[in-house]
Amino acid sequence: MKLLRLTLDNFRAFYGRQTLDLAVDDSKPAVLIFGNNGAGKTTLLNAFAWALYGKFSADVEQQHRVIHDHKWAETPHGTPVSASVELKFEHAGVIFTALREVATVKNTDEQIAVAAKLTLNEIRNGESKPVANGQDRIEKILPEGLRRFFFFNGERMEKMFAGEENNDEVKRAIKTLMDLEPMERAITEHLPAAARRLAKEIDKGGDSRLQQLRDQQEGLEQQRDDAARRAQKVSRDISSYESEVREMERALRSHSESKPLQNARKKLEWKINEMGGQLQDRYARKREILSKGAFLAFTSHIDETVIGLAEAMRERRQLPAGIQRDFIEGLLEEGICMCGTPVPEGSAAYHELDKRRYNAGLADVESRWMYVSGQMKHLSEARQKLLDDLRQATFEIQNCQNEIKSLEEEKSEIDRQLQGVNIEDVQRLEQRRKEYDEKRIDGLAEHRRLEERRIEFEAQIDKMKRLFRSAQAADEASRKVQRQVNLVNEVLDTFREALELKTEEVREQLDVKLKEVFSRIFIKSYEPELTDSFELLLKSPAGIAIRSTGENQVLGLSFVGAVSEIAKQIHQRKAKDSEDIIGEGGIYPVVMDAPFGSLDFTYQEEISQALPKLTSQIVTLLSNSQASGKVMDNLQGAATRMYVLRTVTPNTGAAQETIEINNRAVAYVTHGDFEHTVLEEVAF
Amino acid sequence: MSEKKTAQDVLSQLSPEGVKLARRVIELERENLHIRSSTTVVNEIVTAVKGLIK
């Protein structure tokens, strides 16, 4: 696969039509694209993958906004609007154009998600024609599962080999890139089907021995396929049981690790609850104190003044003592004095008695005052007590609140530590773990049995084939069919053995190349290894290395480089000697954003030197800071073309910038009417 | 010690008709690799075999 041209139409940050010419010289395989942060480097990287697969990488935000914002905004409601990316590439001598497009009629102010449509055309002998199942064709040229090896962000390279399906992916990548898939498909599908079809042509009235052998073989093949299918299903089940067991073990581990924390949290929750109760009690106590004695707070000084006044009046004998008031009232009512003198109302005697009644009232007052003054002497003490009680209650409330706050802080810390921990019941977890583990063990046993049966069937099928091959056919027509079936079986058996050997040969070649590329870049004495089961390891003198982000990046680059280089070598060898039946290999481009990820300068320099040698075509997206000094010299020396992503911004407060390329200042950030990015080729 | 057998060694042991069929099969597979379930390939293999062994 060779990338030829990328055309963007109102795609994301790119307004209008922008074209990126990707054709490179063999000796200068690089296309360098410079852009500052936010200029659209990630968008451009995604444009390649979007054109091919219709999907953005997960780190792209607002994925529904495919059409440039300004284009969308300036389009009147009810009017059609679209955005597209067209990738022109060449593969196995055929030129393809993959056009991915979103087209809609604007009915809302905000963009809504629109399904992107693919149109794939192939150009053979100067004639262009559409490919009906374009996505399938692309999938066969560069499967989507492999996009992470060819269109990637250097900063996220460590994720390239993450995941449990890693080995299968690596194996698949190798088979696709080394062009071993056609042989695999012939073995598994088409040659056995062709042999069956041919064998069926033995006439019903023809050779009964051959017919019998053919039927027996077909029966055995049926049973073998059933066993293989069942084994596949069991294998999938085993994987899922294994992952369940791992999940349970993880939960159990985290449970046992977190048990002291969980206990501490429970204890704290109990204490907080307890303190909450105490706090309520203390509030209630304070309320009681206030309801019973709050009035005392308002008696300060008044009581002392009143007592003082009363005492003074008493000392001045202004508070009279004497007869009871109700006795005088009785005399006045009867109209006769206690001495027998009549006292009619209005008389002088009546008047005199009435005056006495007033004085008798004052005596009541006096006795009350006597009582109150006695009580009032305690008021000051009571007020002091009220104050003390309130102080104590407030103090206790404050203490309680402080205690609760401190407990809650403690609990919050434990909550943080327990975040994400599965706190299912241990017994239940253990039970489930056991169940899945038993299922896994049963599955493994069944899988082994099925594999044994499959191998047994295979041996019997081989025996049938041998018998079929050597059987003396009764008539000429049957003999012809016999020879035809034998020929198919000869190719089938040879392919089977050759594919097994070829896969191993490629793995070995790749392992050697991987070691070579890695040691070119990496300074430590670590060594990568592609194991028999296609697992990618990094070994240190102490054993399997614990890979850092940087080491993973170098390992990822080395793997991509090694695969591309081997595929290229096979392709070149095949071109020279077309006698080889299998493994055409091929050439594959690498498109990478931030190629140096988080690597330090030494590695940047090594990689900038190694990168162009790894593949036939490498499109590199860089920021200003990633391309300077020796790194820039290395990259520029390997480049056929260079582009700048010029940021246009209406923000006149932002400084206009230039980037220095070949001792020449090239516009990098400029002012304009609206935000967009312009792709400009730099002559050098 | 004998050298390890290679895929090419195995393929080179094919009969002349076997080589011709093997080439045709790979060619067909490559042409139709993008079609998930291809009946064409089986038909074409059968035709090729009949062409080789008449």
PDB file of N, CA and C in Angstrom, chain A residues 141-176:
ATOM      1  N   ILE A 141      -6.937  -5.201   2.422  1.00  0.00           N
ATOM      2  CA  ILE A 141      -5.655  -4.542   2.122  1.00  0.00           C
ATOM      3  C   ILE A 141      -4.957  -4.184   3.431  1.00  0.00           C
ATOM      4  N   LEU A 142      -5.687  -3.564   4.315  1.00  0.00           N
ATOM      5  CA  LEU A 142      -5.133  -3.218   5.631  1.00  0.00           C
ATOM      6  C   LEU A 142      -6.272  -3.314   6.655  1.00  0.00           C
ATOM      7  N   PRO A 143      -6.397  -4.470   7.319  1.00  0.00           N
ATOM      8  CA  PRO A 143      -7.517  -4.656   8.245  1.00  0.00           C
ATOM      9  C   PRO A 143      -7.561  -3.571   9.329  1.00  0.00           C
ATOM     10  N   GLU A 144      -8.790  -3.227   9.702  1.00  0.00           N
ATOM     11  CA  GLU A 144      -8.958  -2.164  10.702  1.00  0.00           C
ATOM     12  C   GLU A 144      -8.219  -2.488  11.999  1.00  0.00           C
ATOM     13  N   GLY A 145      -8.186  -3.789  12.323  1.00  0.00           N
ATOM     14  CA  GLY A 145      -7.485  -4.190  13.551  1.00  0.00           C
ATOM     15  C   GLY A 145      -6.016  -3.813  13.536  1.00  0.00           C
ATOM     16  N   LEU A 146      -5.478  -3.570  12.345  1.00  0.00           N
ATOM     17  CA  LEU A 146      -4.051  -3.256  12.250  1.00  0.00           C
ATOM     18  C   LEU A 146      -3.784  -1.754  12.163  1.00  0.00           C
ATOM     19  N   ARG A 147      -4.855  -0.952  12.153  1.00  0.00           N
ATOM     20  CA  ARG A 147      -4.650   0.482  11.943  1.00  0.00           C
ATOM     21  C   ARG A 147      -3.752   1.069  13.026  1.00  0.00           C
ATOM     22  N   ARG A 148      -3.830   0.463  14.223  1.00  0.00           N
ATOM     23  CA  ARG A 148      -3.024   1.040  15.302  1.00  0.00           C
ATOM     24  C   ARG A 148      -1.528   0.834  15.072  1.00  0.00           C
ATOM     25  N   PHE A 149      -1.172  -0.082  14.168  1.00  0.00           N
ATOM     26  CA  PHE A 149       0.237  -0.263  13.854  1.00  0.00           C
ATOM     27  C   PHE A 149       0.717   0.703  12.761  1.00  0.00           C
ATOM     28  N   PHE A 150      -0.234   1.275  12.022  1.00  0.00           N
ATOM     29  CA  PHE A 150       0.166   2.097  10.885  1.00  0.00           C
ATOM     30  C   PHE A 150      -0.288   3.552  10.945  1.00  0.00           C
ATOM     31  N   PHE A 151      -1.351   3.813  11.699  1.00  0.00           N
ATOM     32  CA  PHE A 151      -1.799   5.201  11.867  1.00  0.00           C
ATOM     33  C   PHE A 151      -1.861   5.445  13.362  1.00  0.00           C
ATOM     34  N   PHE A 152      -0.846   6.025  13.922  1.00  0.00           N
ATOM     35  CA  PHE A 152      -0.852   6.112  15.371  1.00  0.00           C
ATOM     36  C   PHE A 152      -0.211   7.395  15.901  1.00  0.00           C
ATOM     37  N   ASN A 153      -0.503   7.617  17.168  1.00  0.00           N
ATOM     38  CA  ASN A 153       0.058   8.744  17.884  1.00  0.00           C
ATOM     39  C   ASN A 153       1.204   8.216  18.737  1.00  0.00           C
ATOM     40  N   GLY A 154       2.389   8.722  18.515  1.00  0.00           N
ATOM     41  CA  GLY A 154       3.571   8.256  19.254  1.00  0.00           C
ATOM     42  C   GLY A 154       3.398   8.353  20.750  1.00  0.00           C
ATOM     43  N   GLU A 155       2.598   9.329  21.190  1.00  0.00           N
ATOM     44  CA  GLU A 155       2.415   9.496  22.630  1.00  0.00           C
ATOM     45  C   GLU A 155       1.561   8.392  23.232  1.00  0.00           C
ATOM     46  N   ARG A 156       0.816   7.694  22.371  1.00  0.00           N
ATOM     47  CA  ARG A 156      -0.050   6.628  22.892  1.00  0.00           C
ATOM     48  C   ARG A 156       0.418   5.248  22.429  1.00  0.00           C
ATOM     49  N   MET A 157       1.657   5.200  22.001  1.00  0.00           N
ATOM     50  CA  MET A 157       2.181   3.970  21.421  1.00  0.00           C
ATOM     51  C   MET A 157       2.209   2.806  22.407  1.00  0.00           C
ATOM     52  N   GLU A 158       2.350   3.130  23.690  1.00  0.00           N
ATOM     53  CA  GLU A 158       2.441   2.048  24.684  1.00  0.00           C
ATOM     54  C   GLU A 158       1.157   1.221  24.710  1.00  0.00           C
ATOM     55  N   LYS A 159       0.066   1.794  24.166  1.00  0.00           N
ATOM     56  CA  LYS A 159      -1.207   1.052  24.167  1.00  0.00           C
ATOM     57  C   LYS A 159      -1.276   0.063  22.998  1.00  0.00           C
ATOM     58  N   MET A 160      -0.287   0.163  22.116  1.00  0.00           N
ATOM     59  CA  MET A 160      -0.294  -0.674  20.920  1.00  0.00           C
ATOM     60  C   MET A 160      -0.330  -2.167  21.263  1.00  0.00           C
ATOM     61  N   PHE A 161       0.330  -2.514  22.343  1.00  0.00           N
ATOM     62  CA  PHE A 161       0.411  -3.924  22.694  1.00  0.00           C
ATOM     63  C   PHE A 161      -0.343  -4.246  23.972  1.00  0.00           C
ATOM     64  N   ALA A 162      -1.288  -3.398  24.299  1.00  0.00           N
ATOM     65  CA  ALA A 162      -2.081  -3.662  25.496  1.00  0.00           C
ATOM     66  C   ALA A 162      -3.216  -4.615  25.128  1.00  0.00           C
ATOM     67  N   GLY A 163      -3.752  -5.287  26.116  1.00  0.00           N
ATOM     68  CA  GLY A 163      -4.909  -6.159  25.866  1.00  0.00           C
ATOM     69  C   GLY A 163      -4.513  -7.604  25.749  1.00  0.00           C
ATOM     70  N   GLU A 164      -5.447  -8.465  26.135  1.00  0.00           N
ATOM     71  CA  GLU A 164      -5.147  -9.896  26.179  1.00  0.00           C
ATOM     72  C   GLU A 164      -5.112 -10.541  24.798  1.00  0.00           C
ATOM     73  N   GLU A 165      -5.779  -9.867  23.839  1.00  0.00           N
ATOM     74  CA  GLU A 165      -5.828 -10.466  22.496  1.00  0.00           C
ATOM     75  C   GLU A 165      -4.575 -10.109  21.699  1.00  0.00           C
ATOM     76  N   ASN A 166      -3.632  -9.466  22.366  1.00  0.00           N
ATOM     77  CA  ASN A 166      -2.397  -9.008  21.768  1.00  0.00           C
ATOM     78  C   ASN A 166      -1.748 -10.039  20.833  1.00  0.00           C
ATOM     79  N   ASN A 167      -1.547 -11.269  21.318  1.00  0.00           N
ATOM     80  CA  ASN A 167      -0.832 -12.274  20.526  1.00  0.00           C
ATOM     81  C   ASN A 167      -1.548 -12.585  19.217  1.00  0.00           C
ATOM     82  N   ASP A 168      -2.864 -12.778  19.315  1.00  0.00           N
ATOM     83  CA  ASP A 168      -3.626 -13.081  18.110  1.00  0.00           C
ATOM     84  C   ASP A 168      -3.560 -11.938  17.111  1.00  0.00           C
ATOM     85  N   GLU A 169      -3.623 -10.713  17.663  1.00  0.00           N
ATOM     86  CA  GLU A 169      -3.562  -9.534  16.798  1.00  0.00           C
ATOM     87  C   GLU A 169      -2.218  -9.489  16.082  1.00  0.00           C
ATOM     88  N   VAL A 170      -1.154  -9.756  16.832  1.00  0.00           N
ATOM     89  CA  VAL A 170       0.185  -9.715  16.248  1.00  0.00           C
ATOM     90  C   VAL A 170       0.293 -10.787  15.160  1.00  0.00           C
ATOM     91  N   LYS A 171      -0.224 -11.971  15.477  1.00  0.00           N
ATOM     92  CA  LYS A 171      -0.180 -13.077  14.525  1.00  0.00           C
ATOM     93  C   LYS A 171      -0.961 -12.714  13.250  1.00  0.00           C
ATOM     94  N   ARG A 172      -2.120 -12.112  13.485  1.00  0.00           N
ATOM     95  CA  ARG A 172      -2.964 -11.751  12.345  1.00  0.00           C
ATOM     96  C   ARG A 172      -2.279 -10.666  11.503  1.00  0.00           C
ATOM     97  N   ALA A 173      -1.670  -9.702  12.221  1.00  0.00           N
ATOM     98  CA  ALA A 173      -0.971  -8.623  11.521  1.00  0.00           C
ATOM     99  C   ALA A 173       0.097  -9.213  10.610  1.00  0.00           C
ATOM    100  N   ILE A 174       0.829 -10.153  11.150  1.00  0.00           N
ATOM    101  CA  ILE A 174       1.915 -10.748  10.377  1.00  0.00           C
ATOM    102  C   ILE A 174       1.373 -11.508   9.168  1.00  0.00           C
ATOM    103  N   LYS A 175       0.320 -12.279   9.387  1.00  0.00           N
ATOM    104  CA  LYS A 175      -0.251 -13.059   8.272  1.00  0.00           C
ATOM    105  C   LYS A 175      -0.761 -12.144   7.162  1.00  0.00           C
ATOM    106  N   THR A 176      -1.425 -11.047   7.565  1.00  0.00           N
ATOM    107  CA  THR A 176      -1.954 -10.132   6.552  1.00  0.00           C
ATOM    108  C   THR A 176      -0.814  -9.470   5.794  1.00  0.00           C
TER     109      THR A 176
END
